[in-house]
Every structure is written in C-alpha cells, then in structure tokens.
XYZ file of C-alpha atoms in Angstrom:
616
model
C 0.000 0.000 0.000
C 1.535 3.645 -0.632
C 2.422 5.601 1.704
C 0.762 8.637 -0.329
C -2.468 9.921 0.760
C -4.899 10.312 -1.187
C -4.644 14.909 -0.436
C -1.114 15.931 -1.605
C 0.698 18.518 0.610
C 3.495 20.739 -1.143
C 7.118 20.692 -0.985
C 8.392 18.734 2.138
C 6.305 15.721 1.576
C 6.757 15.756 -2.028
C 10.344 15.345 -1.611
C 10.545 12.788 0.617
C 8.067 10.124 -0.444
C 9.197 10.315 -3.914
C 7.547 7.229 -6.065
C 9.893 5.280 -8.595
C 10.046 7.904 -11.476
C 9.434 6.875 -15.003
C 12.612 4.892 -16.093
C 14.275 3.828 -12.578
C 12.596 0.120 -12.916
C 15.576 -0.570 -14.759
C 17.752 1.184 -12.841
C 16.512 -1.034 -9.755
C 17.358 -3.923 -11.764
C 20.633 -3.528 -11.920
C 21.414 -1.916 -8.419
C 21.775 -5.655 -6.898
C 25.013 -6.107 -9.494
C 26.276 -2.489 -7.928
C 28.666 -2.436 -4.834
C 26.982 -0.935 -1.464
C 29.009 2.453 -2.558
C 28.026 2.370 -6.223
C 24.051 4.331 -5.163
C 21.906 1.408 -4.479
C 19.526 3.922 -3.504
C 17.993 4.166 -6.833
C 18.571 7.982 -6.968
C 20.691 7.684 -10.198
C 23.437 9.940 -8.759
C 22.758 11.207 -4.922
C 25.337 12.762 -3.035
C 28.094 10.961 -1.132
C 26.270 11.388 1.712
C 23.715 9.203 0.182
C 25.781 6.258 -0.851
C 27.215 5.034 2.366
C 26.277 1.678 3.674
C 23.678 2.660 6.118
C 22.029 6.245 6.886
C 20.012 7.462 9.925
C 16.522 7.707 9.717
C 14.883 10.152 12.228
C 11.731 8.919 13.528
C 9.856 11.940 15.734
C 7.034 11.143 17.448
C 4.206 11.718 19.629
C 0.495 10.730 20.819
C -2.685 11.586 22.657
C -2.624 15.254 21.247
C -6.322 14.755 21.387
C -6.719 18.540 20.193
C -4.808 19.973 22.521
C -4.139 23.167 19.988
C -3.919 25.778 22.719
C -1.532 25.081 25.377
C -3.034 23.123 28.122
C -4.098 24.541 31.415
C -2.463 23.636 34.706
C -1.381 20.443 35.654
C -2.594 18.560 32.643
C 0.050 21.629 30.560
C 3.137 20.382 32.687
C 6.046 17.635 32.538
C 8.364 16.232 35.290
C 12.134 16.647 34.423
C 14.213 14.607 36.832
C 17.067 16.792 37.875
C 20.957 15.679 38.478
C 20.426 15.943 41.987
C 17.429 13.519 42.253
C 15.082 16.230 42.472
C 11.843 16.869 40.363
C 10.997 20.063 38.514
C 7.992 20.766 36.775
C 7.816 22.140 33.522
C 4.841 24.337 31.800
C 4.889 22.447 28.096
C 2.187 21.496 25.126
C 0.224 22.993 22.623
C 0.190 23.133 18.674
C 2.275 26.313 18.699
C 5.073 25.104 20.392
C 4.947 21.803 18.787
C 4.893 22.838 15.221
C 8.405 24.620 16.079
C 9.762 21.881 18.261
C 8.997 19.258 14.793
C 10.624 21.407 12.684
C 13.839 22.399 14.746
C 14.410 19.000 15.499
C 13.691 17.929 11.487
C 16.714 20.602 10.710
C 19.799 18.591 9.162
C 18.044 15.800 8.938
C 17.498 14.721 5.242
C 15.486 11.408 6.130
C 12.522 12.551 8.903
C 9.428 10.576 9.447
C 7.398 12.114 11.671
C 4.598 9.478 12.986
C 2.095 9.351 15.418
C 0.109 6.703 17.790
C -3.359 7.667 17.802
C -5.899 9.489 20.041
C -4.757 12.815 17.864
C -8.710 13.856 18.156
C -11.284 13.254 20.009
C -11.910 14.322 23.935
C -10.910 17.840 23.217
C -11.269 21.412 24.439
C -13.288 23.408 22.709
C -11.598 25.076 20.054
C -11.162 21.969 18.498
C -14.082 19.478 19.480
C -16.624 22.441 18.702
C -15.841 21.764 15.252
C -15.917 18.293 15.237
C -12.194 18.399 15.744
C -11.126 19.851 11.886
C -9.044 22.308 13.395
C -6.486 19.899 14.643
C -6.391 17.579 11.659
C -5.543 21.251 9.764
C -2.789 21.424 12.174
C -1.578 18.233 12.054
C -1.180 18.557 8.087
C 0.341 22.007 8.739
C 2.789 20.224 11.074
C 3.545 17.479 8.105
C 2.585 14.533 9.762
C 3.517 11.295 7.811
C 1.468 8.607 9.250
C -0.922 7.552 12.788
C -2.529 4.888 14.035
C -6.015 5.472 15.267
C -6.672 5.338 18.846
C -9.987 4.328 20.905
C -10.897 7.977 20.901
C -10.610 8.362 16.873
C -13.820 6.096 17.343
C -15.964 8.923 19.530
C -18.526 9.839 16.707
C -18.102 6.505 14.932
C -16.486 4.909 11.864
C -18.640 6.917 9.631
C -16.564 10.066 11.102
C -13.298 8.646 10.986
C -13.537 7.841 7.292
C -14.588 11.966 6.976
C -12.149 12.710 9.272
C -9.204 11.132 6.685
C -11.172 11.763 3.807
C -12.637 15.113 4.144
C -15.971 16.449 3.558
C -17.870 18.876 5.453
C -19.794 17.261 8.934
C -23.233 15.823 7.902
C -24.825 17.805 10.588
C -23.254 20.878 11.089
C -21.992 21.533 7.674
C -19.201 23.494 7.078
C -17.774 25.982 9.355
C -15.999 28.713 7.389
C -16.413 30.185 3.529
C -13.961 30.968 0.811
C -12.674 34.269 -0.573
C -15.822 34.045 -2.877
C -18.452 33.354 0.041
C -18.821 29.687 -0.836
C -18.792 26.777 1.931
C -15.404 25.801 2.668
C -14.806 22.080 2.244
C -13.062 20.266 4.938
C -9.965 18.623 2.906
C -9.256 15.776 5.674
C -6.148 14.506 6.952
C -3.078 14.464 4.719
C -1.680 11.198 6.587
C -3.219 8.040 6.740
C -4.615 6.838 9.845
C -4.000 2.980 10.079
C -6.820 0.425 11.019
C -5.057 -2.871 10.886
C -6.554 -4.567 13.835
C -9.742 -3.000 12.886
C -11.911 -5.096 10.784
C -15.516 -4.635 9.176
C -17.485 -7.355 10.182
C -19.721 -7.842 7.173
C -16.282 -8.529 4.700
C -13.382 -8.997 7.163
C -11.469 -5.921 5.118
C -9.463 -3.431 7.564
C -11.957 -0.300 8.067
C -9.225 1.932 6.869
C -5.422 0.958 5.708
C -3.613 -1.304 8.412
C -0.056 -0.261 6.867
C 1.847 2.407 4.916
C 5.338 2.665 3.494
C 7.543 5.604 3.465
C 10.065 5.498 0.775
C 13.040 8.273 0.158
C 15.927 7.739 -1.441
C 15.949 4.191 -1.588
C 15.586 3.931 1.983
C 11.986 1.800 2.810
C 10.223 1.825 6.027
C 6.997 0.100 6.889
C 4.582 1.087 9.336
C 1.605 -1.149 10.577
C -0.721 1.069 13.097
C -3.480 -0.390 15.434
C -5.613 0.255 18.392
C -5.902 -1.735 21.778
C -7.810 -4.411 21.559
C -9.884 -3.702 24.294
C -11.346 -0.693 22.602
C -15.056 -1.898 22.538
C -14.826 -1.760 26.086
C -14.093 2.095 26.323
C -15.748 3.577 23.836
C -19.686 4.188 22.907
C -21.654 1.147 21.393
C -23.238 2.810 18.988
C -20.272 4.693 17.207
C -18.346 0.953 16.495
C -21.223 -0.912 15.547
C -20.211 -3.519 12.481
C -16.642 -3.131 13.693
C -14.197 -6.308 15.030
C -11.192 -5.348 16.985
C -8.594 -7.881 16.894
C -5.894 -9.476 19.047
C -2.414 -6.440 18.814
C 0.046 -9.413 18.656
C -1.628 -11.164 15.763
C -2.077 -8.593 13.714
C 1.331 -7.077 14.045
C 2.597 -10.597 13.131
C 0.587 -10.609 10.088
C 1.275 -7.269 8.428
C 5.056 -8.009 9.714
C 4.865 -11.122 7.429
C 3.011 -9.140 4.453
C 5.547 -6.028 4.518
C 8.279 -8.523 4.967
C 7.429 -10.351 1.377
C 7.301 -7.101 -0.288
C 10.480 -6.376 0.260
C 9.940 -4.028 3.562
C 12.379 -5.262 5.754
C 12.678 -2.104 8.246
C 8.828 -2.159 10.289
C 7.555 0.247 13.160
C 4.266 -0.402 15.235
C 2.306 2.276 15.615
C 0.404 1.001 18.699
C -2.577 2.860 20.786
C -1.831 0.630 23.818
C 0.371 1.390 26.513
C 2.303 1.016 29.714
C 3.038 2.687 33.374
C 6.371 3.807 33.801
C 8.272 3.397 37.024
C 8.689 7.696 37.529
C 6.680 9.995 36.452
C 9.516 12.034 35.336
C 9.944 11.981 31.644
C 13.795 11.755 31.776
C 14.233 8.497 34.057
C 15.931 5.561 32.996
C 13.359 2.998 32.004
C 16.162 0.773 31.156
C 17.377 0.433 35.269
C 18.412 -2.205 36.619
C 17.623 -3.886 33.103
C 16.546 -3.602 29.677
C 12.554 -2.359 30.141
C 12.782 -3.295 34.093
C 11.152 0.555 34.329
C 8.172 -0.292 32.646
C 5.246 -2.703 33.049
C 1.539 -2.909 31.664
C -0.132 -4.115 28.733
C 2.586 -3.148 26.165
C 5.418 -4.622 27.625
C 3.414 -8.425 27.115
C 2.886 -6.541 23.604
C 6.338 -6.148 22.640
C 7.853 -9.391 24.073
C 5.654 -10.940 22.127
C 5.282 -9.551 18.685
C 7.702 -10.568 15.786
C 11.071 -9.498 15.489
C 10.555 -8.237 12.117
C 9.602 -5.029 13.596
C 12.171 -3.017 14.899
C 10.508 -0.328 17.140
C 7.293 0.769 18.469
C 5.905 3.920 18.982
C 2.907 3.636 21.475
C 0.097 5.887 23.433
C -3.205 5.743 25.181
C -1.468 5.705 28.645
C -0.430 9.531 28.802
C 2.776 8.555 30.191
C 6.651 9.294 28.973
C 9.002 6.348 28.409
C 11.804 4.911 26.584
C 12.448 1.677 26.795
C 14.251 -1.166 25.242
C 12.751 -4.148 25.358
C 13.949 -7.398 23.780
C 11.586 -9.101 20.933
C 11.383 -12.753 21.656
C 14.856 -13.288 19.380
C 16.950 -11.523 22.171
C 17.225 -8.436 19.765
C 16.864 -4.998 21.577
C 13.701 -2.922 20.528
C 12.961 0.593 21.007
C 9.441 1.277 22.482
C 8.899 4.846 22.931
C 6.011 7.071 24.245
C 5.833 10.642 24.856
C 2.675 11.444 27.085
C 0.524 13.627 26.001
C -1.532 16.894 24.380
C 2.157 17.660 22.972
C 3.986 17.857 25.411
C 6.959 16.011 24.802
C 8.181 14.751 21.049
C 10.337 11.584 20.631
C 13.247 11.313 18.480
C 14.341 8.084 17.444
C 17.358 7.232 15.181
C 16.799 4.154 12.977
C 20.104 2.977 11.335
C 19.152 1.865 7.659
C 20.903 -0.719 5.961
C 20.923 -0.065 2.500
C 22.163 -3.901 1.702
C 19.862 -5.814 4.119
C 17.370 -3.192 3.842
C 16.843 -3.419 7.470
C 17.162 -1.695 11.186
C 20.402 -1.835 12.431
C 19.134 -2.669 16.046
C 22.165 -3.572 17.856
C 23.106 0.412 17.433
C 20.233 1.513 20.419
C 23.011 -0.028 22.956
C 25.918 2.009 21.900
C 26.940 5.802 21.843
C 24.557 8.356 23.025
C 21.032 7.480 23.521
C 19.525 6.513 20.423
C 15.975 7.342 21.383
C 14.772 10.222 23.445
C 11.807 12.224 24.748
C 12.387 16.311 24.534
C 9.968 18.761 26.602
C 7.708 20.621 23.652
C 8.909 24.106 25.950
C 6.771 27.271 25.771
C 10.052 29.371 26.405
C 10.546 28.599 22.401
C 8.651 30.983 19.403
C 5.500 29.699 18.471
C 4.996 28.465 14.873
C 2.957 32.078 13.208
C 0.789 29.327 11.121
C -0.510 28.054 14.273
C -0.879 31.265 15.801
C -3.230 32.268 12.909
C -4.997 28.936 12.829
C -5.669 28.867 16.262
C -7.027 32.680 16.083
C -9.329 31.842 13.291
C -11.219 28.874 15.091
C -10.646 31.072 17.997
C -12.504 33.904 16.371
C -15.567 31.391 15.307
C -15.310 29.759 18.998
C -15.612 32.807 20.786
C -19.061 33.789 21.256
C -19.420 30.384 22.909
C -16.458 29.709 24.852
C -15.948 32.891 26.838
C -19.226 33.325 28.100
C -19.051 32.309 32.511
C -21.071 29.624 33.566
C -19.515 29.947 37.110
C -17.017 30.705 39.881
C -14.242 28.848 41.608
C -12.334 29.957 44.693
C -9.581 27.459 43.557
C -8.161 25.488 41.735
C -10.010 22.230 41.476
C -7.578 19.494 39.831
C -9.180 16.550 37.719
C -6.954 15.304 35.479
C -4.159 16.188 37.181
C -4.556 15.399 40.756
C -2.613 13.126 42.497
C -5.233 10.829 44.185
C -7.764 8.406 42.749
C -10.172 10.665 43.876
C -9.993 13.841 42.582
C -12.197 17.132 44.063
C -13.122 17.556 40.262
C -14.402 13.892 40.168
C -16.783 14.918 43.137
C -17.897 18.449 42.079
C -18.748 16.494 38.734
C -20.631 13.884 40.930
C -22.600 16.184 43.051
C -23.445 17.962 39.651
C -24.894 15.044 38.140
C -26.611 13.880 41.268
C -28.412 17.550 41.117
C -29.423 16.949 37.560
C -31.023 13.681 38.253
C -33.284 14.287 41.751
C -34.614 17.139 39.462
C -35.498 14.390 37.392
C -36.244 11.944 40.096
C -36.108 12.336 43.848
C -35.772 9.205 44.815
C -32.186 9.705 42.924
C -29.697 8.503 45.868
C -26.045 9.185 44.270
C -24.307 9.466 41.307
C -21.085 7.896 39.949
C -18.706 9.221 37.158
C -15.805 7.204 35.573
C -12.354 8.846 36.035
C -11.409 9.022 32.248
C -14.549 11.399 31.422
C -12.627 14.107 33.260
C -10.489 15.309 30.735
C -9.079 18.563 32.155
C -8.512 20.267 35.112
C -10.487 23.865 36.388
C -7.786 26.399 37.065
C -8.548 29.740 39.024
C -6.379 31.615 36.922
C -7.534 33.591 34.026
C -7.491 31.827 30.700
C -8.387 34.816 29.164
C -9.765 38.071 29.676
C -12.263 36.790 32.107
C -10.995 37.249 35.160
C -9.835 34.861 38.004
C -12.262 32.127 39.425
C -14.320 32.915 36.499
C -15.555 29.095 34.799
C -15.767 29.786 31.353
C -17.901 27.455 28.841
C -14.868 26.607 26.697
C -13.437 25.463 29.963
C -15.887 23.211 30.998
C -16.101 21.845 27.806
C -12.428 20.724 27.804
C -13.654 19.222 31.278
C -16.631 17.389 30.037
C -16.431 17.431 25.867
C -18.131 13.906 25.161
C -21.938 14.817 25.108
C -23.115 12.078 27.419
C -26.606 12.474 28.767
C -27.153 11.705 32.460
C -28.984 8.863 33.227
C -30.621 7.384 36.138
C -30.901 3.803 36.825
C -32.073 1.254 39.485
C -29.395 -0.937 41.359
C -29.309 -3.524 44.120
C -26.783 -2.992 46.667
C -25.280 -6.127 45.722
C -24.855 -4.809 42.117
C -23.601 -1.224 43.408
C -21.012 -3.531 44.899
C -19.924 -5.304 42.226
C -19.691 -2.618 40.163
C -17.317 -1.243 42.755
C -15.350 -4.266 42.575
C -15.072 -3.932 38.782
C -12.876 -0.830 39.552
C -10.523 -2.993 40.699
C -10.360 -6.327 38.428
C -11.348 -8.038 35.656
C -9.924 -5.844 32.759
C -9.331 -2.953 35.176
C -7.060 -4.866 37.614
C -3.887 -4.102 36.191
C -5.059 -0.193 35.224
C -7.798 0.287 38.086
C -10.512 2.974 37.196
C -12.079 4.443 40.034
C -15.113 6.173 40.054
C -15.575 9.178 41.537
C -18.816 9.658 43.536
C -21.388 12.221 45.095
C -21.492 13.373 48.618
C -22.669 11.248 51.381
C -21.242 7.973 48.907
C -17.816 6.620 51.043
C -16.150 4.008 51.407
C -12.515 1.925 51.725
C -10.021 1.809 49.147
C -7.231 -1.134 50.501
C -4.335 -0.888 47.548
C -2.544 -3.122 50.055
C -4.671 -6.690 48.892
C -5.395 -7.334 44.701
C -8.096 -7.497 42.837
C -11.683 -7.440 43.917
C -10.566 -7.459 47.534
C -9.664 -4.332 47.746
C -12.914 -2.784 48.239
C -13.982 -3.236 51.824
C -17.423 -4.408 52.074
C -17.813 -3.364 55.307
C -16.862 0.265 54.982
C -19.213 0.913 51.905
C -21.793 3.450 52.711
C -24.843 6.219 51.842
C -24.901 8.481 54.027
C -23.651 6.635 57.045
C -25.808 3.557 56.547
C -24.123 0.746 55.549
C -25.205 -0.196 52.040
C -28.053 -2.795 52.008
C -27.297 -5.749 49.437
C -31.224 -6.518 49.105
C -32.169 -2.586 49.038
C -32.429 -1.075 45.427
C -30.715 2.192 45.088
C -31.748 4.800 42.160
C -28.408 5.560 40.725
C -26.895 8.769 38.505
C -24.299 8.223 35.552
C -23.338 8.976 32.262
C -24.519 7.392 29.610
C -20.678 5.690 28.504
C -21.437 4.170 31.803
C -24.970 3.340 31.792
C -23.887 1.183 28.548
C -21.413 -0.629 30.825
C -18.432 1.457 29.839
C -14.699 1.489 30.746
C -15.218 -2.520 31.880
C -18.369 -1.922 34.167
C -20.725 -4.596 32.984
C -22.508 -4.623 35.921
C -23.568 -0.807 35.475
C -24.715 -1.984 32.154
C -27.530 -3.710 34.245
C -29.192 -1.384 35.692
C -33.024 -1.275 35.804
C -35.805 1.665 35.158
C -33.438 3.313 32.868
C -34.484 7.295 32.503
C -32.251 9.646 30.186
C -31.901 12.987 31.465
C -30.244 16.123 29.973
C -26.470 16.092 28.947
C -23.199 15.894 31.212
C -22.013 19.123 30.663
C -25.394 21.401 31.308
C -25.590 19.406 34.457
C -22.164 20.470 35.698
C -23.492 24.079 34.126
C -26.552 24.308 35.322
C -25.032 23.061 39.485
C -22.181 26.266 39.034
C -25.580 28.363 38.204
C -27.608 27.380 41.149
C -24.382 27.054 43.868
C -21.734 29.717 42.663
C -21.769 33.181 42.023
C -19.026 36.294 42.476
C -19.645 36.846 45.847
C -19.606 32.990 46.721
C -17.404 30.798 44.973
C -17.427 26.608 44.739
C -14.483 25.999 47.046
C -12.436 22.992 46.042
C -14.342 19.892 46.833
C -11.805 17.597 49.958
C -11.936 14.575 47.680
C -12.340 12.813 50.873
C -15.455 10.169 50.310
C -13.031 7.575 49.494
C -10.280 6.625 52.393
C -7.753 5.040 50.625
C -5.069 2.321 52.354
C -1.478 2.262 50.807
C-alpha cells in the first residue's frame, strides 16, 4: 500500500516520499550487481552522503494530542524533568504552537525525517477543536507534516462513519461546514493528509481493515513500513453505537501478520504504531526505564505486547497511557527494541534514530546499545517561538469559537484538579458527581447518588484567568475541555449487591492491572485497601450512603453517564441497571449546578476529595 495519501501537501512531503520515477525500474534492476558504494539507492546519482552503507533515519514522534491546539491549562500543561540531583521540577509544556516549532527544529539537518504518530490525535478535546468536530487539529496536524498515525480508541468517539470523513474530508453531515472561501462559498473540509491505520480493525460484514492497516515511506531508496493499530480492548471504552459492524482484533496477531506481508514485499525495516500502553516506574519523563535492566522501568499491557510480537519489527511507537518512556525491550529473538512514548496533548516529542541498511534493507538494532542514547523524549517548551501558522490557525477557530467559549457559567475559589490530581479521587471527580446527582433528583427524587468514571474528566479547572475573564471565572470553553463527550445523564435502578460489584469492577477483571475508580457524590464513602489485589480491595464493610451501611437486598436509584450506563470502561454490571431514565447532557448538568451554587460573591471551594479513604 503507498504511503501517499490520497490529499497531496506541497514541498516537504513531495520530496521525501518520492515514487519510482518513469525509467528507474531498470535502474533497480541492476542496483543488486552495484557495490553498497556504487548508489543502491535508486537515486541515479545522490550525493556521497547518500551512498554510504547505512544512513540514519529520524523517527519523531508523539500521541494523545487529542486537540490539545492551545496550550493546556495547569497540571494537565506540565512535565516532570528529573534533575541531576534527584530532584523533580515541573515544567509548563504542550500545545500546537510550540509543537509545530519543536517538529521542525528538530527535522533541521536531517534529510530522512518521518514524523509518525500513535493515535488518540482527536477526540476528547477542548473546545476550540471538538466544537468543530475536531477539523481544526487535523488542519494542524497537516500544517505540522505529519507522515502517518494509528487510530486510537478515541478516533472512534462519533463513529467509523466520522473517521472515514475525518481522513477523507468532507464537510460534517450535521453541522456543515464551518468557514467560507474568498468568494463566500462553503469551505470544504480537505481531511487529513496522513493516513490513519486500522489494521486490527476489521468490518465485520467482509473482514477488510476499516481503513489501511499499513503504509510505506520510501526516500531515497531507503523503505520503512509502518503497521498502526488500536488496543484491543477498545469496545470496552468507547460508545456502542459509534463501532457498531466493527471487530477489533488481538495487537500481537495482527502485528505478526502485516510483519509477514511487509516482509514479502520487500519491507524489511517495520515500526508499530500502537494505541496501547504502559506505566512507567517515575513519572519524570527523563528516568531511565532501562534500570536495573533492559525495560525493568516499565510494566503494563505493552510490555506483554512487545515481548511478544515478531522481530521483524524493529521499534514501536505507542500511546493511550499519557505517560513518557523509553524503553528497550527485547523481541522474543533476544534483539533490543525501542518502544517509545511521549505522554501527552504535545507535550513532549520523541526522536528516534533508525540505522538503515541499505544492503539488508533493514534496522540496524544492535546500534540503540551504543553511543549516546539513540531514542529520546524532549519537553515541547513554551520558552521557544510559536509556529505564526498556528498562531493564525488557532485565532481563526478562535474567532468562530468565541461567542461560545468565553461566556461564565460559574465561579471557583480554587483550583479544582481533575486530570491532574494526584489521588484516585480527585475534588473535580466529586464536584462532577454532586453535579450530576443535582441533575437527576430534578429528574427523580428518589435519585440517591451518582457515579462518574475517572477518564470522562479530561481537564482540570484552574482559578487563573485563561483569558480576559478574570480569576475564578468558569468559562464554557473550559468546561467543555472538562466534560467534551456529550453524554446524557442517566438514572438507573441498582441492588446494593450490584452497586457492589460494580465497585469491585474498579478494581479487576480488565481494570485490575489499570484500576478505574469512580468518583462519587457526597454522602457515597467508602474503603479503598491498595494493600490486597483485585476485587478485595474494596472493603465491604466500609461501603456506605450516608452513614448507613449499604443494604445488598435494598435497590438504590443511581446517577451516571450514559458511557457508563452502557457498561463502559469494563463496568458490565452498570450496564444492568433497571428503570433506565435519560436525562439532559453531562455538561449542562455540571453548568446548570455552578448556576444554582456559585456566584461572584460565593465561589465553589475545592471539593476535599475525601469520600473515598484510601489504604497504601
């Protein structure tokens, strides 16, 4: 499959996925009979540079933008740099701006760049971007000359119908299109440049991948292949409805096949582009993930991933985790591997140097051991000029955005971290489930509390100004980036033995090695032990509503979103609820509570996040 999309960009792209000109069939013929010296490359003539034995191929990288165009807000805007004294210092970072200039210094003197992505580049965004059905950021990422992505679980938010506009442009089917042309015409949406890869992504009714599941940059001679899939645990996470007809297949299978199919073309040199990921062992973006051993920093689902898949690839760039790691990790022929992520909203970039042999055609993988580092993350710093195309893009979404995004819906006397805080609880989590609990005993008294899942929160609510709004001032915009999924609330019935398992479920099945905790309403507490595994560490006994221990027999009218309600994030038993009743959507709820409990004079203080004891 070619690497080149099906929308041309000019220049950069042009030069360096070249196709076999008219003429150079023959030339390839021959190039086997030539020395390794003698231009095997095909170029007919490149400069001496060009005929060595192997060249480096850099490989810059990142995931999880997930629109991120402005630079993010508080905690979820910073990195942790360790320092040489063992210290941690935090560093304000992200945003299209500053990424667009960190891409293209680090692309400078460089003749062979990829630059690749692993998914989850839309979808859960702020405003600017996820008001428009996130075109904005796919304009960026053109602008920014992005080769190639996997898709991610959140590419799949509005459904496979999307996607396909999303990489083949059109304007939305709803909405329309958002701007007009120098004539006064509709402005088409042109799509995404790059390809996003679907290889473990299947329609059911012919078994065909949804979109392509590889692509194959080609300059100079030099050949890479890239094979780009989503976890396959993505049904679990994302909305029913929007992946309906769609099979998600096993991540070590299907890397093995494409490995084998690139790998009889002729494709010798393979990266994974891979929305699955792992926890790193710091927080700090700079650690060694390679102490005491090879990958010993590192564990979660990828790490079974890359032990696993075939040695024919020789890297993988991965996501969905939001952390920062590089790591080598053997393949199952003792071979070192370079598996690389650089958390998230564009914060950090990777850069990876791939030694090509021009002979074998292939990675020269021994070379991540030796030298300097071969693979690294950089901080995407806000100290460096922003890109002026991004500046203007962002100020003419901005400009449409406006009227919307800057009006108050409320007022904070704090800052009230979601995203970013530190516990499983977070006082966002809460303030989001008292909010919701509001909405739904106007809807039905009997309503009793509400529960939220942790990965809805996208954002964190910062007292400082954004804008010109003024401190503590909640502006729409910002609680969109908080809550930008349009769930509805919804109320359901529960026994206490379900409300039980479903607490339980935070903790195992699928969510034992990554636990999700929900975050819950006032008067909802109960006893988090970390100390035990699995479903034990919920302590029946401490569960409560509002000081009454919970009744297993007694049926409890419950609050959640709908992602929930449809048993969500590995909650089956939510998915069981009774007496379903849909109520208005997540984010006039938290709206409508900041209009009925805050105001100028008397701010929401940050909630205690204190419903949920927690044993370490």
């Amino acid at each position: 499959m070619s690497a080149i999309p099906k929308h041309r960009r000019p220049r950069r792209r042009a030069t360096r996925v070249l196709s076999v000109a008219a003429g150079l069939a023959t030339v390839g013929a021959l190039a086997a009979a030539l020395p390794a010296t003698a231009g095997q490359d095909g170029s007919g003539g490149a400069p001496a540079k060009d005929k060595k034995r192997t060249v480096d191929v850099q490989l810059l990288s990142f995931n999880d933008f997930h629109g991120n165009l402005q630079a993010p807000a508080g905690s979820s805007g910073q990195v942790t740099e360790k320092q040489p004294d063992g210290t941690e210092k935090k560093i304000d970072a992200g945003g299209a701006e500053y990424l667009a200039t960190s891409l293209r210094t680090a692309r400078k003197g460089h003749p062979y760049s990829i630059t690749a992505a692993a998914g989850d580049l839309i979808g859960g965004s702020p405003l600017l971007s996820g008001l428009f059905h996130d075109e904005p950021t796919v304009e960026a990422l053109n602008k920014m000359d992005l080769d190639v992505s996997s898709v991610g679980n959140h590419e799949f938010d509005e459904g496979a119908k999307e996607l396909a506009r999303i990489q083949n442009g059109g304007c939305h089917p709803k909405d329309g299109c958002y701007e007009k042309d120098k004539h006064g015409k509709a402005k088409k949406f042109k799509g995404a440049d790059f390809p996003y890869l679907t290889a473990n992504v299947t329609k059911e009714k012919t078994g065909k991948p949804l979109l392509k599941p590889y692509s194959v940059w080609k300059h100079k001679g030099v050949k890479i292949g890239f094979i780009g899939l989503t976890l396959e645990g993505t049904p679990d996470i994302v909305s029913a409805d929007g992946i309906k007809g769609l099979k998600f297949h096993d991540e070590v299978e299907t890397i093995n096949k494409y490995a084998k199919i690139l790998d009889k073309q002729g494709v010798k040199s393979i990266v994974t582009l891979i929305h699955e990921g792992g926890s790193p062992a710091s927080q700090a973006y700079n650690y060694n993930c390679d102490s005491p051993g090879a990958g010993d920093g590192i564990s979660g689902p990828i790490t079974a991933i890359a032990k696993a898949a075939s040695p024919k690839v020789d890297a993988f760039v991965t996501g969905h985790t939001h952390q920062a790691y590089v790591c080598t990790i053997p393949d199952p022929s003792g071979k070192p591997r370079m598996v690389t992520s650089a958390s998230s909203y564009g914060k950090l970039y990777t850069d990876t140097t791939l030694t090509y042999d021009r002979k074998t055609k292939d990675i020269v993988r021994t070379s991540v051991l030796h030298s300097s580092p071969r693979a690294a993350n950089h901080v995407v710093s806000r100290t460096q000029p922003k890109a002026a195309d991004m500046t203007r893009l962002i100020g003419r979404w901005d400009k449409l955005a406006a009227p919307i995004a800057s009006k108050p819906v409320g007022f904070i006397s704090g800052d009230i971290p979601g995203r970013g805080a530190a516990s499983p609880e977070s006082p966002l989590g809460d303030l989001i489930s008292d909010a919701q609990l509001a909405h739904a005993k106007s809807l039905d008294p009997k309503a009793s509390l509400a529960l939220m899942n942790p990965g809805g929160i996208r954002s964190d609510l910062v007292h400082k100004a954004s804008g010109s709004e003024g401190d503590g001032i909640v502006t729409y915009g910002e609680a969109f980036t908080v809550q930008p999924f349009s769930n509805t609330v919804n109320l359901i019935d529960l026994t206490g033995a379900q409300l039980l398992t479903a607490l339980r479920q935070q903790v195992s099945g699928p969510n034992e090695a990554s636990p999700k905790i929900l975050q819950v309403s006032d008067g909802f507490t109960y006893t988090l032990d970390m100390t035990k595994s699995g479903a034990d560490r919920i302590v029946t006994d401490s569960v409560k509503l509002n000081g009454e221990a919970l009744d297993p027999n007694a049926t409890y009218r419950v609050a959640l979103n709908s992602f929930l309600a449809g048993g969500g994030d590995g909650f089956a038993e939510l998915g069981k609820g009774a007496k379903p009743l849909v109520g208005a959507d997540d984010l006039k709820a938290l709206n409508d509570y900041f209009a009925a409990n805050s105001s100028a004079d008397k701010p929401i203080a940050p909630p205690k996040a204190d419903r949920i004891t927690v044993v370490k």
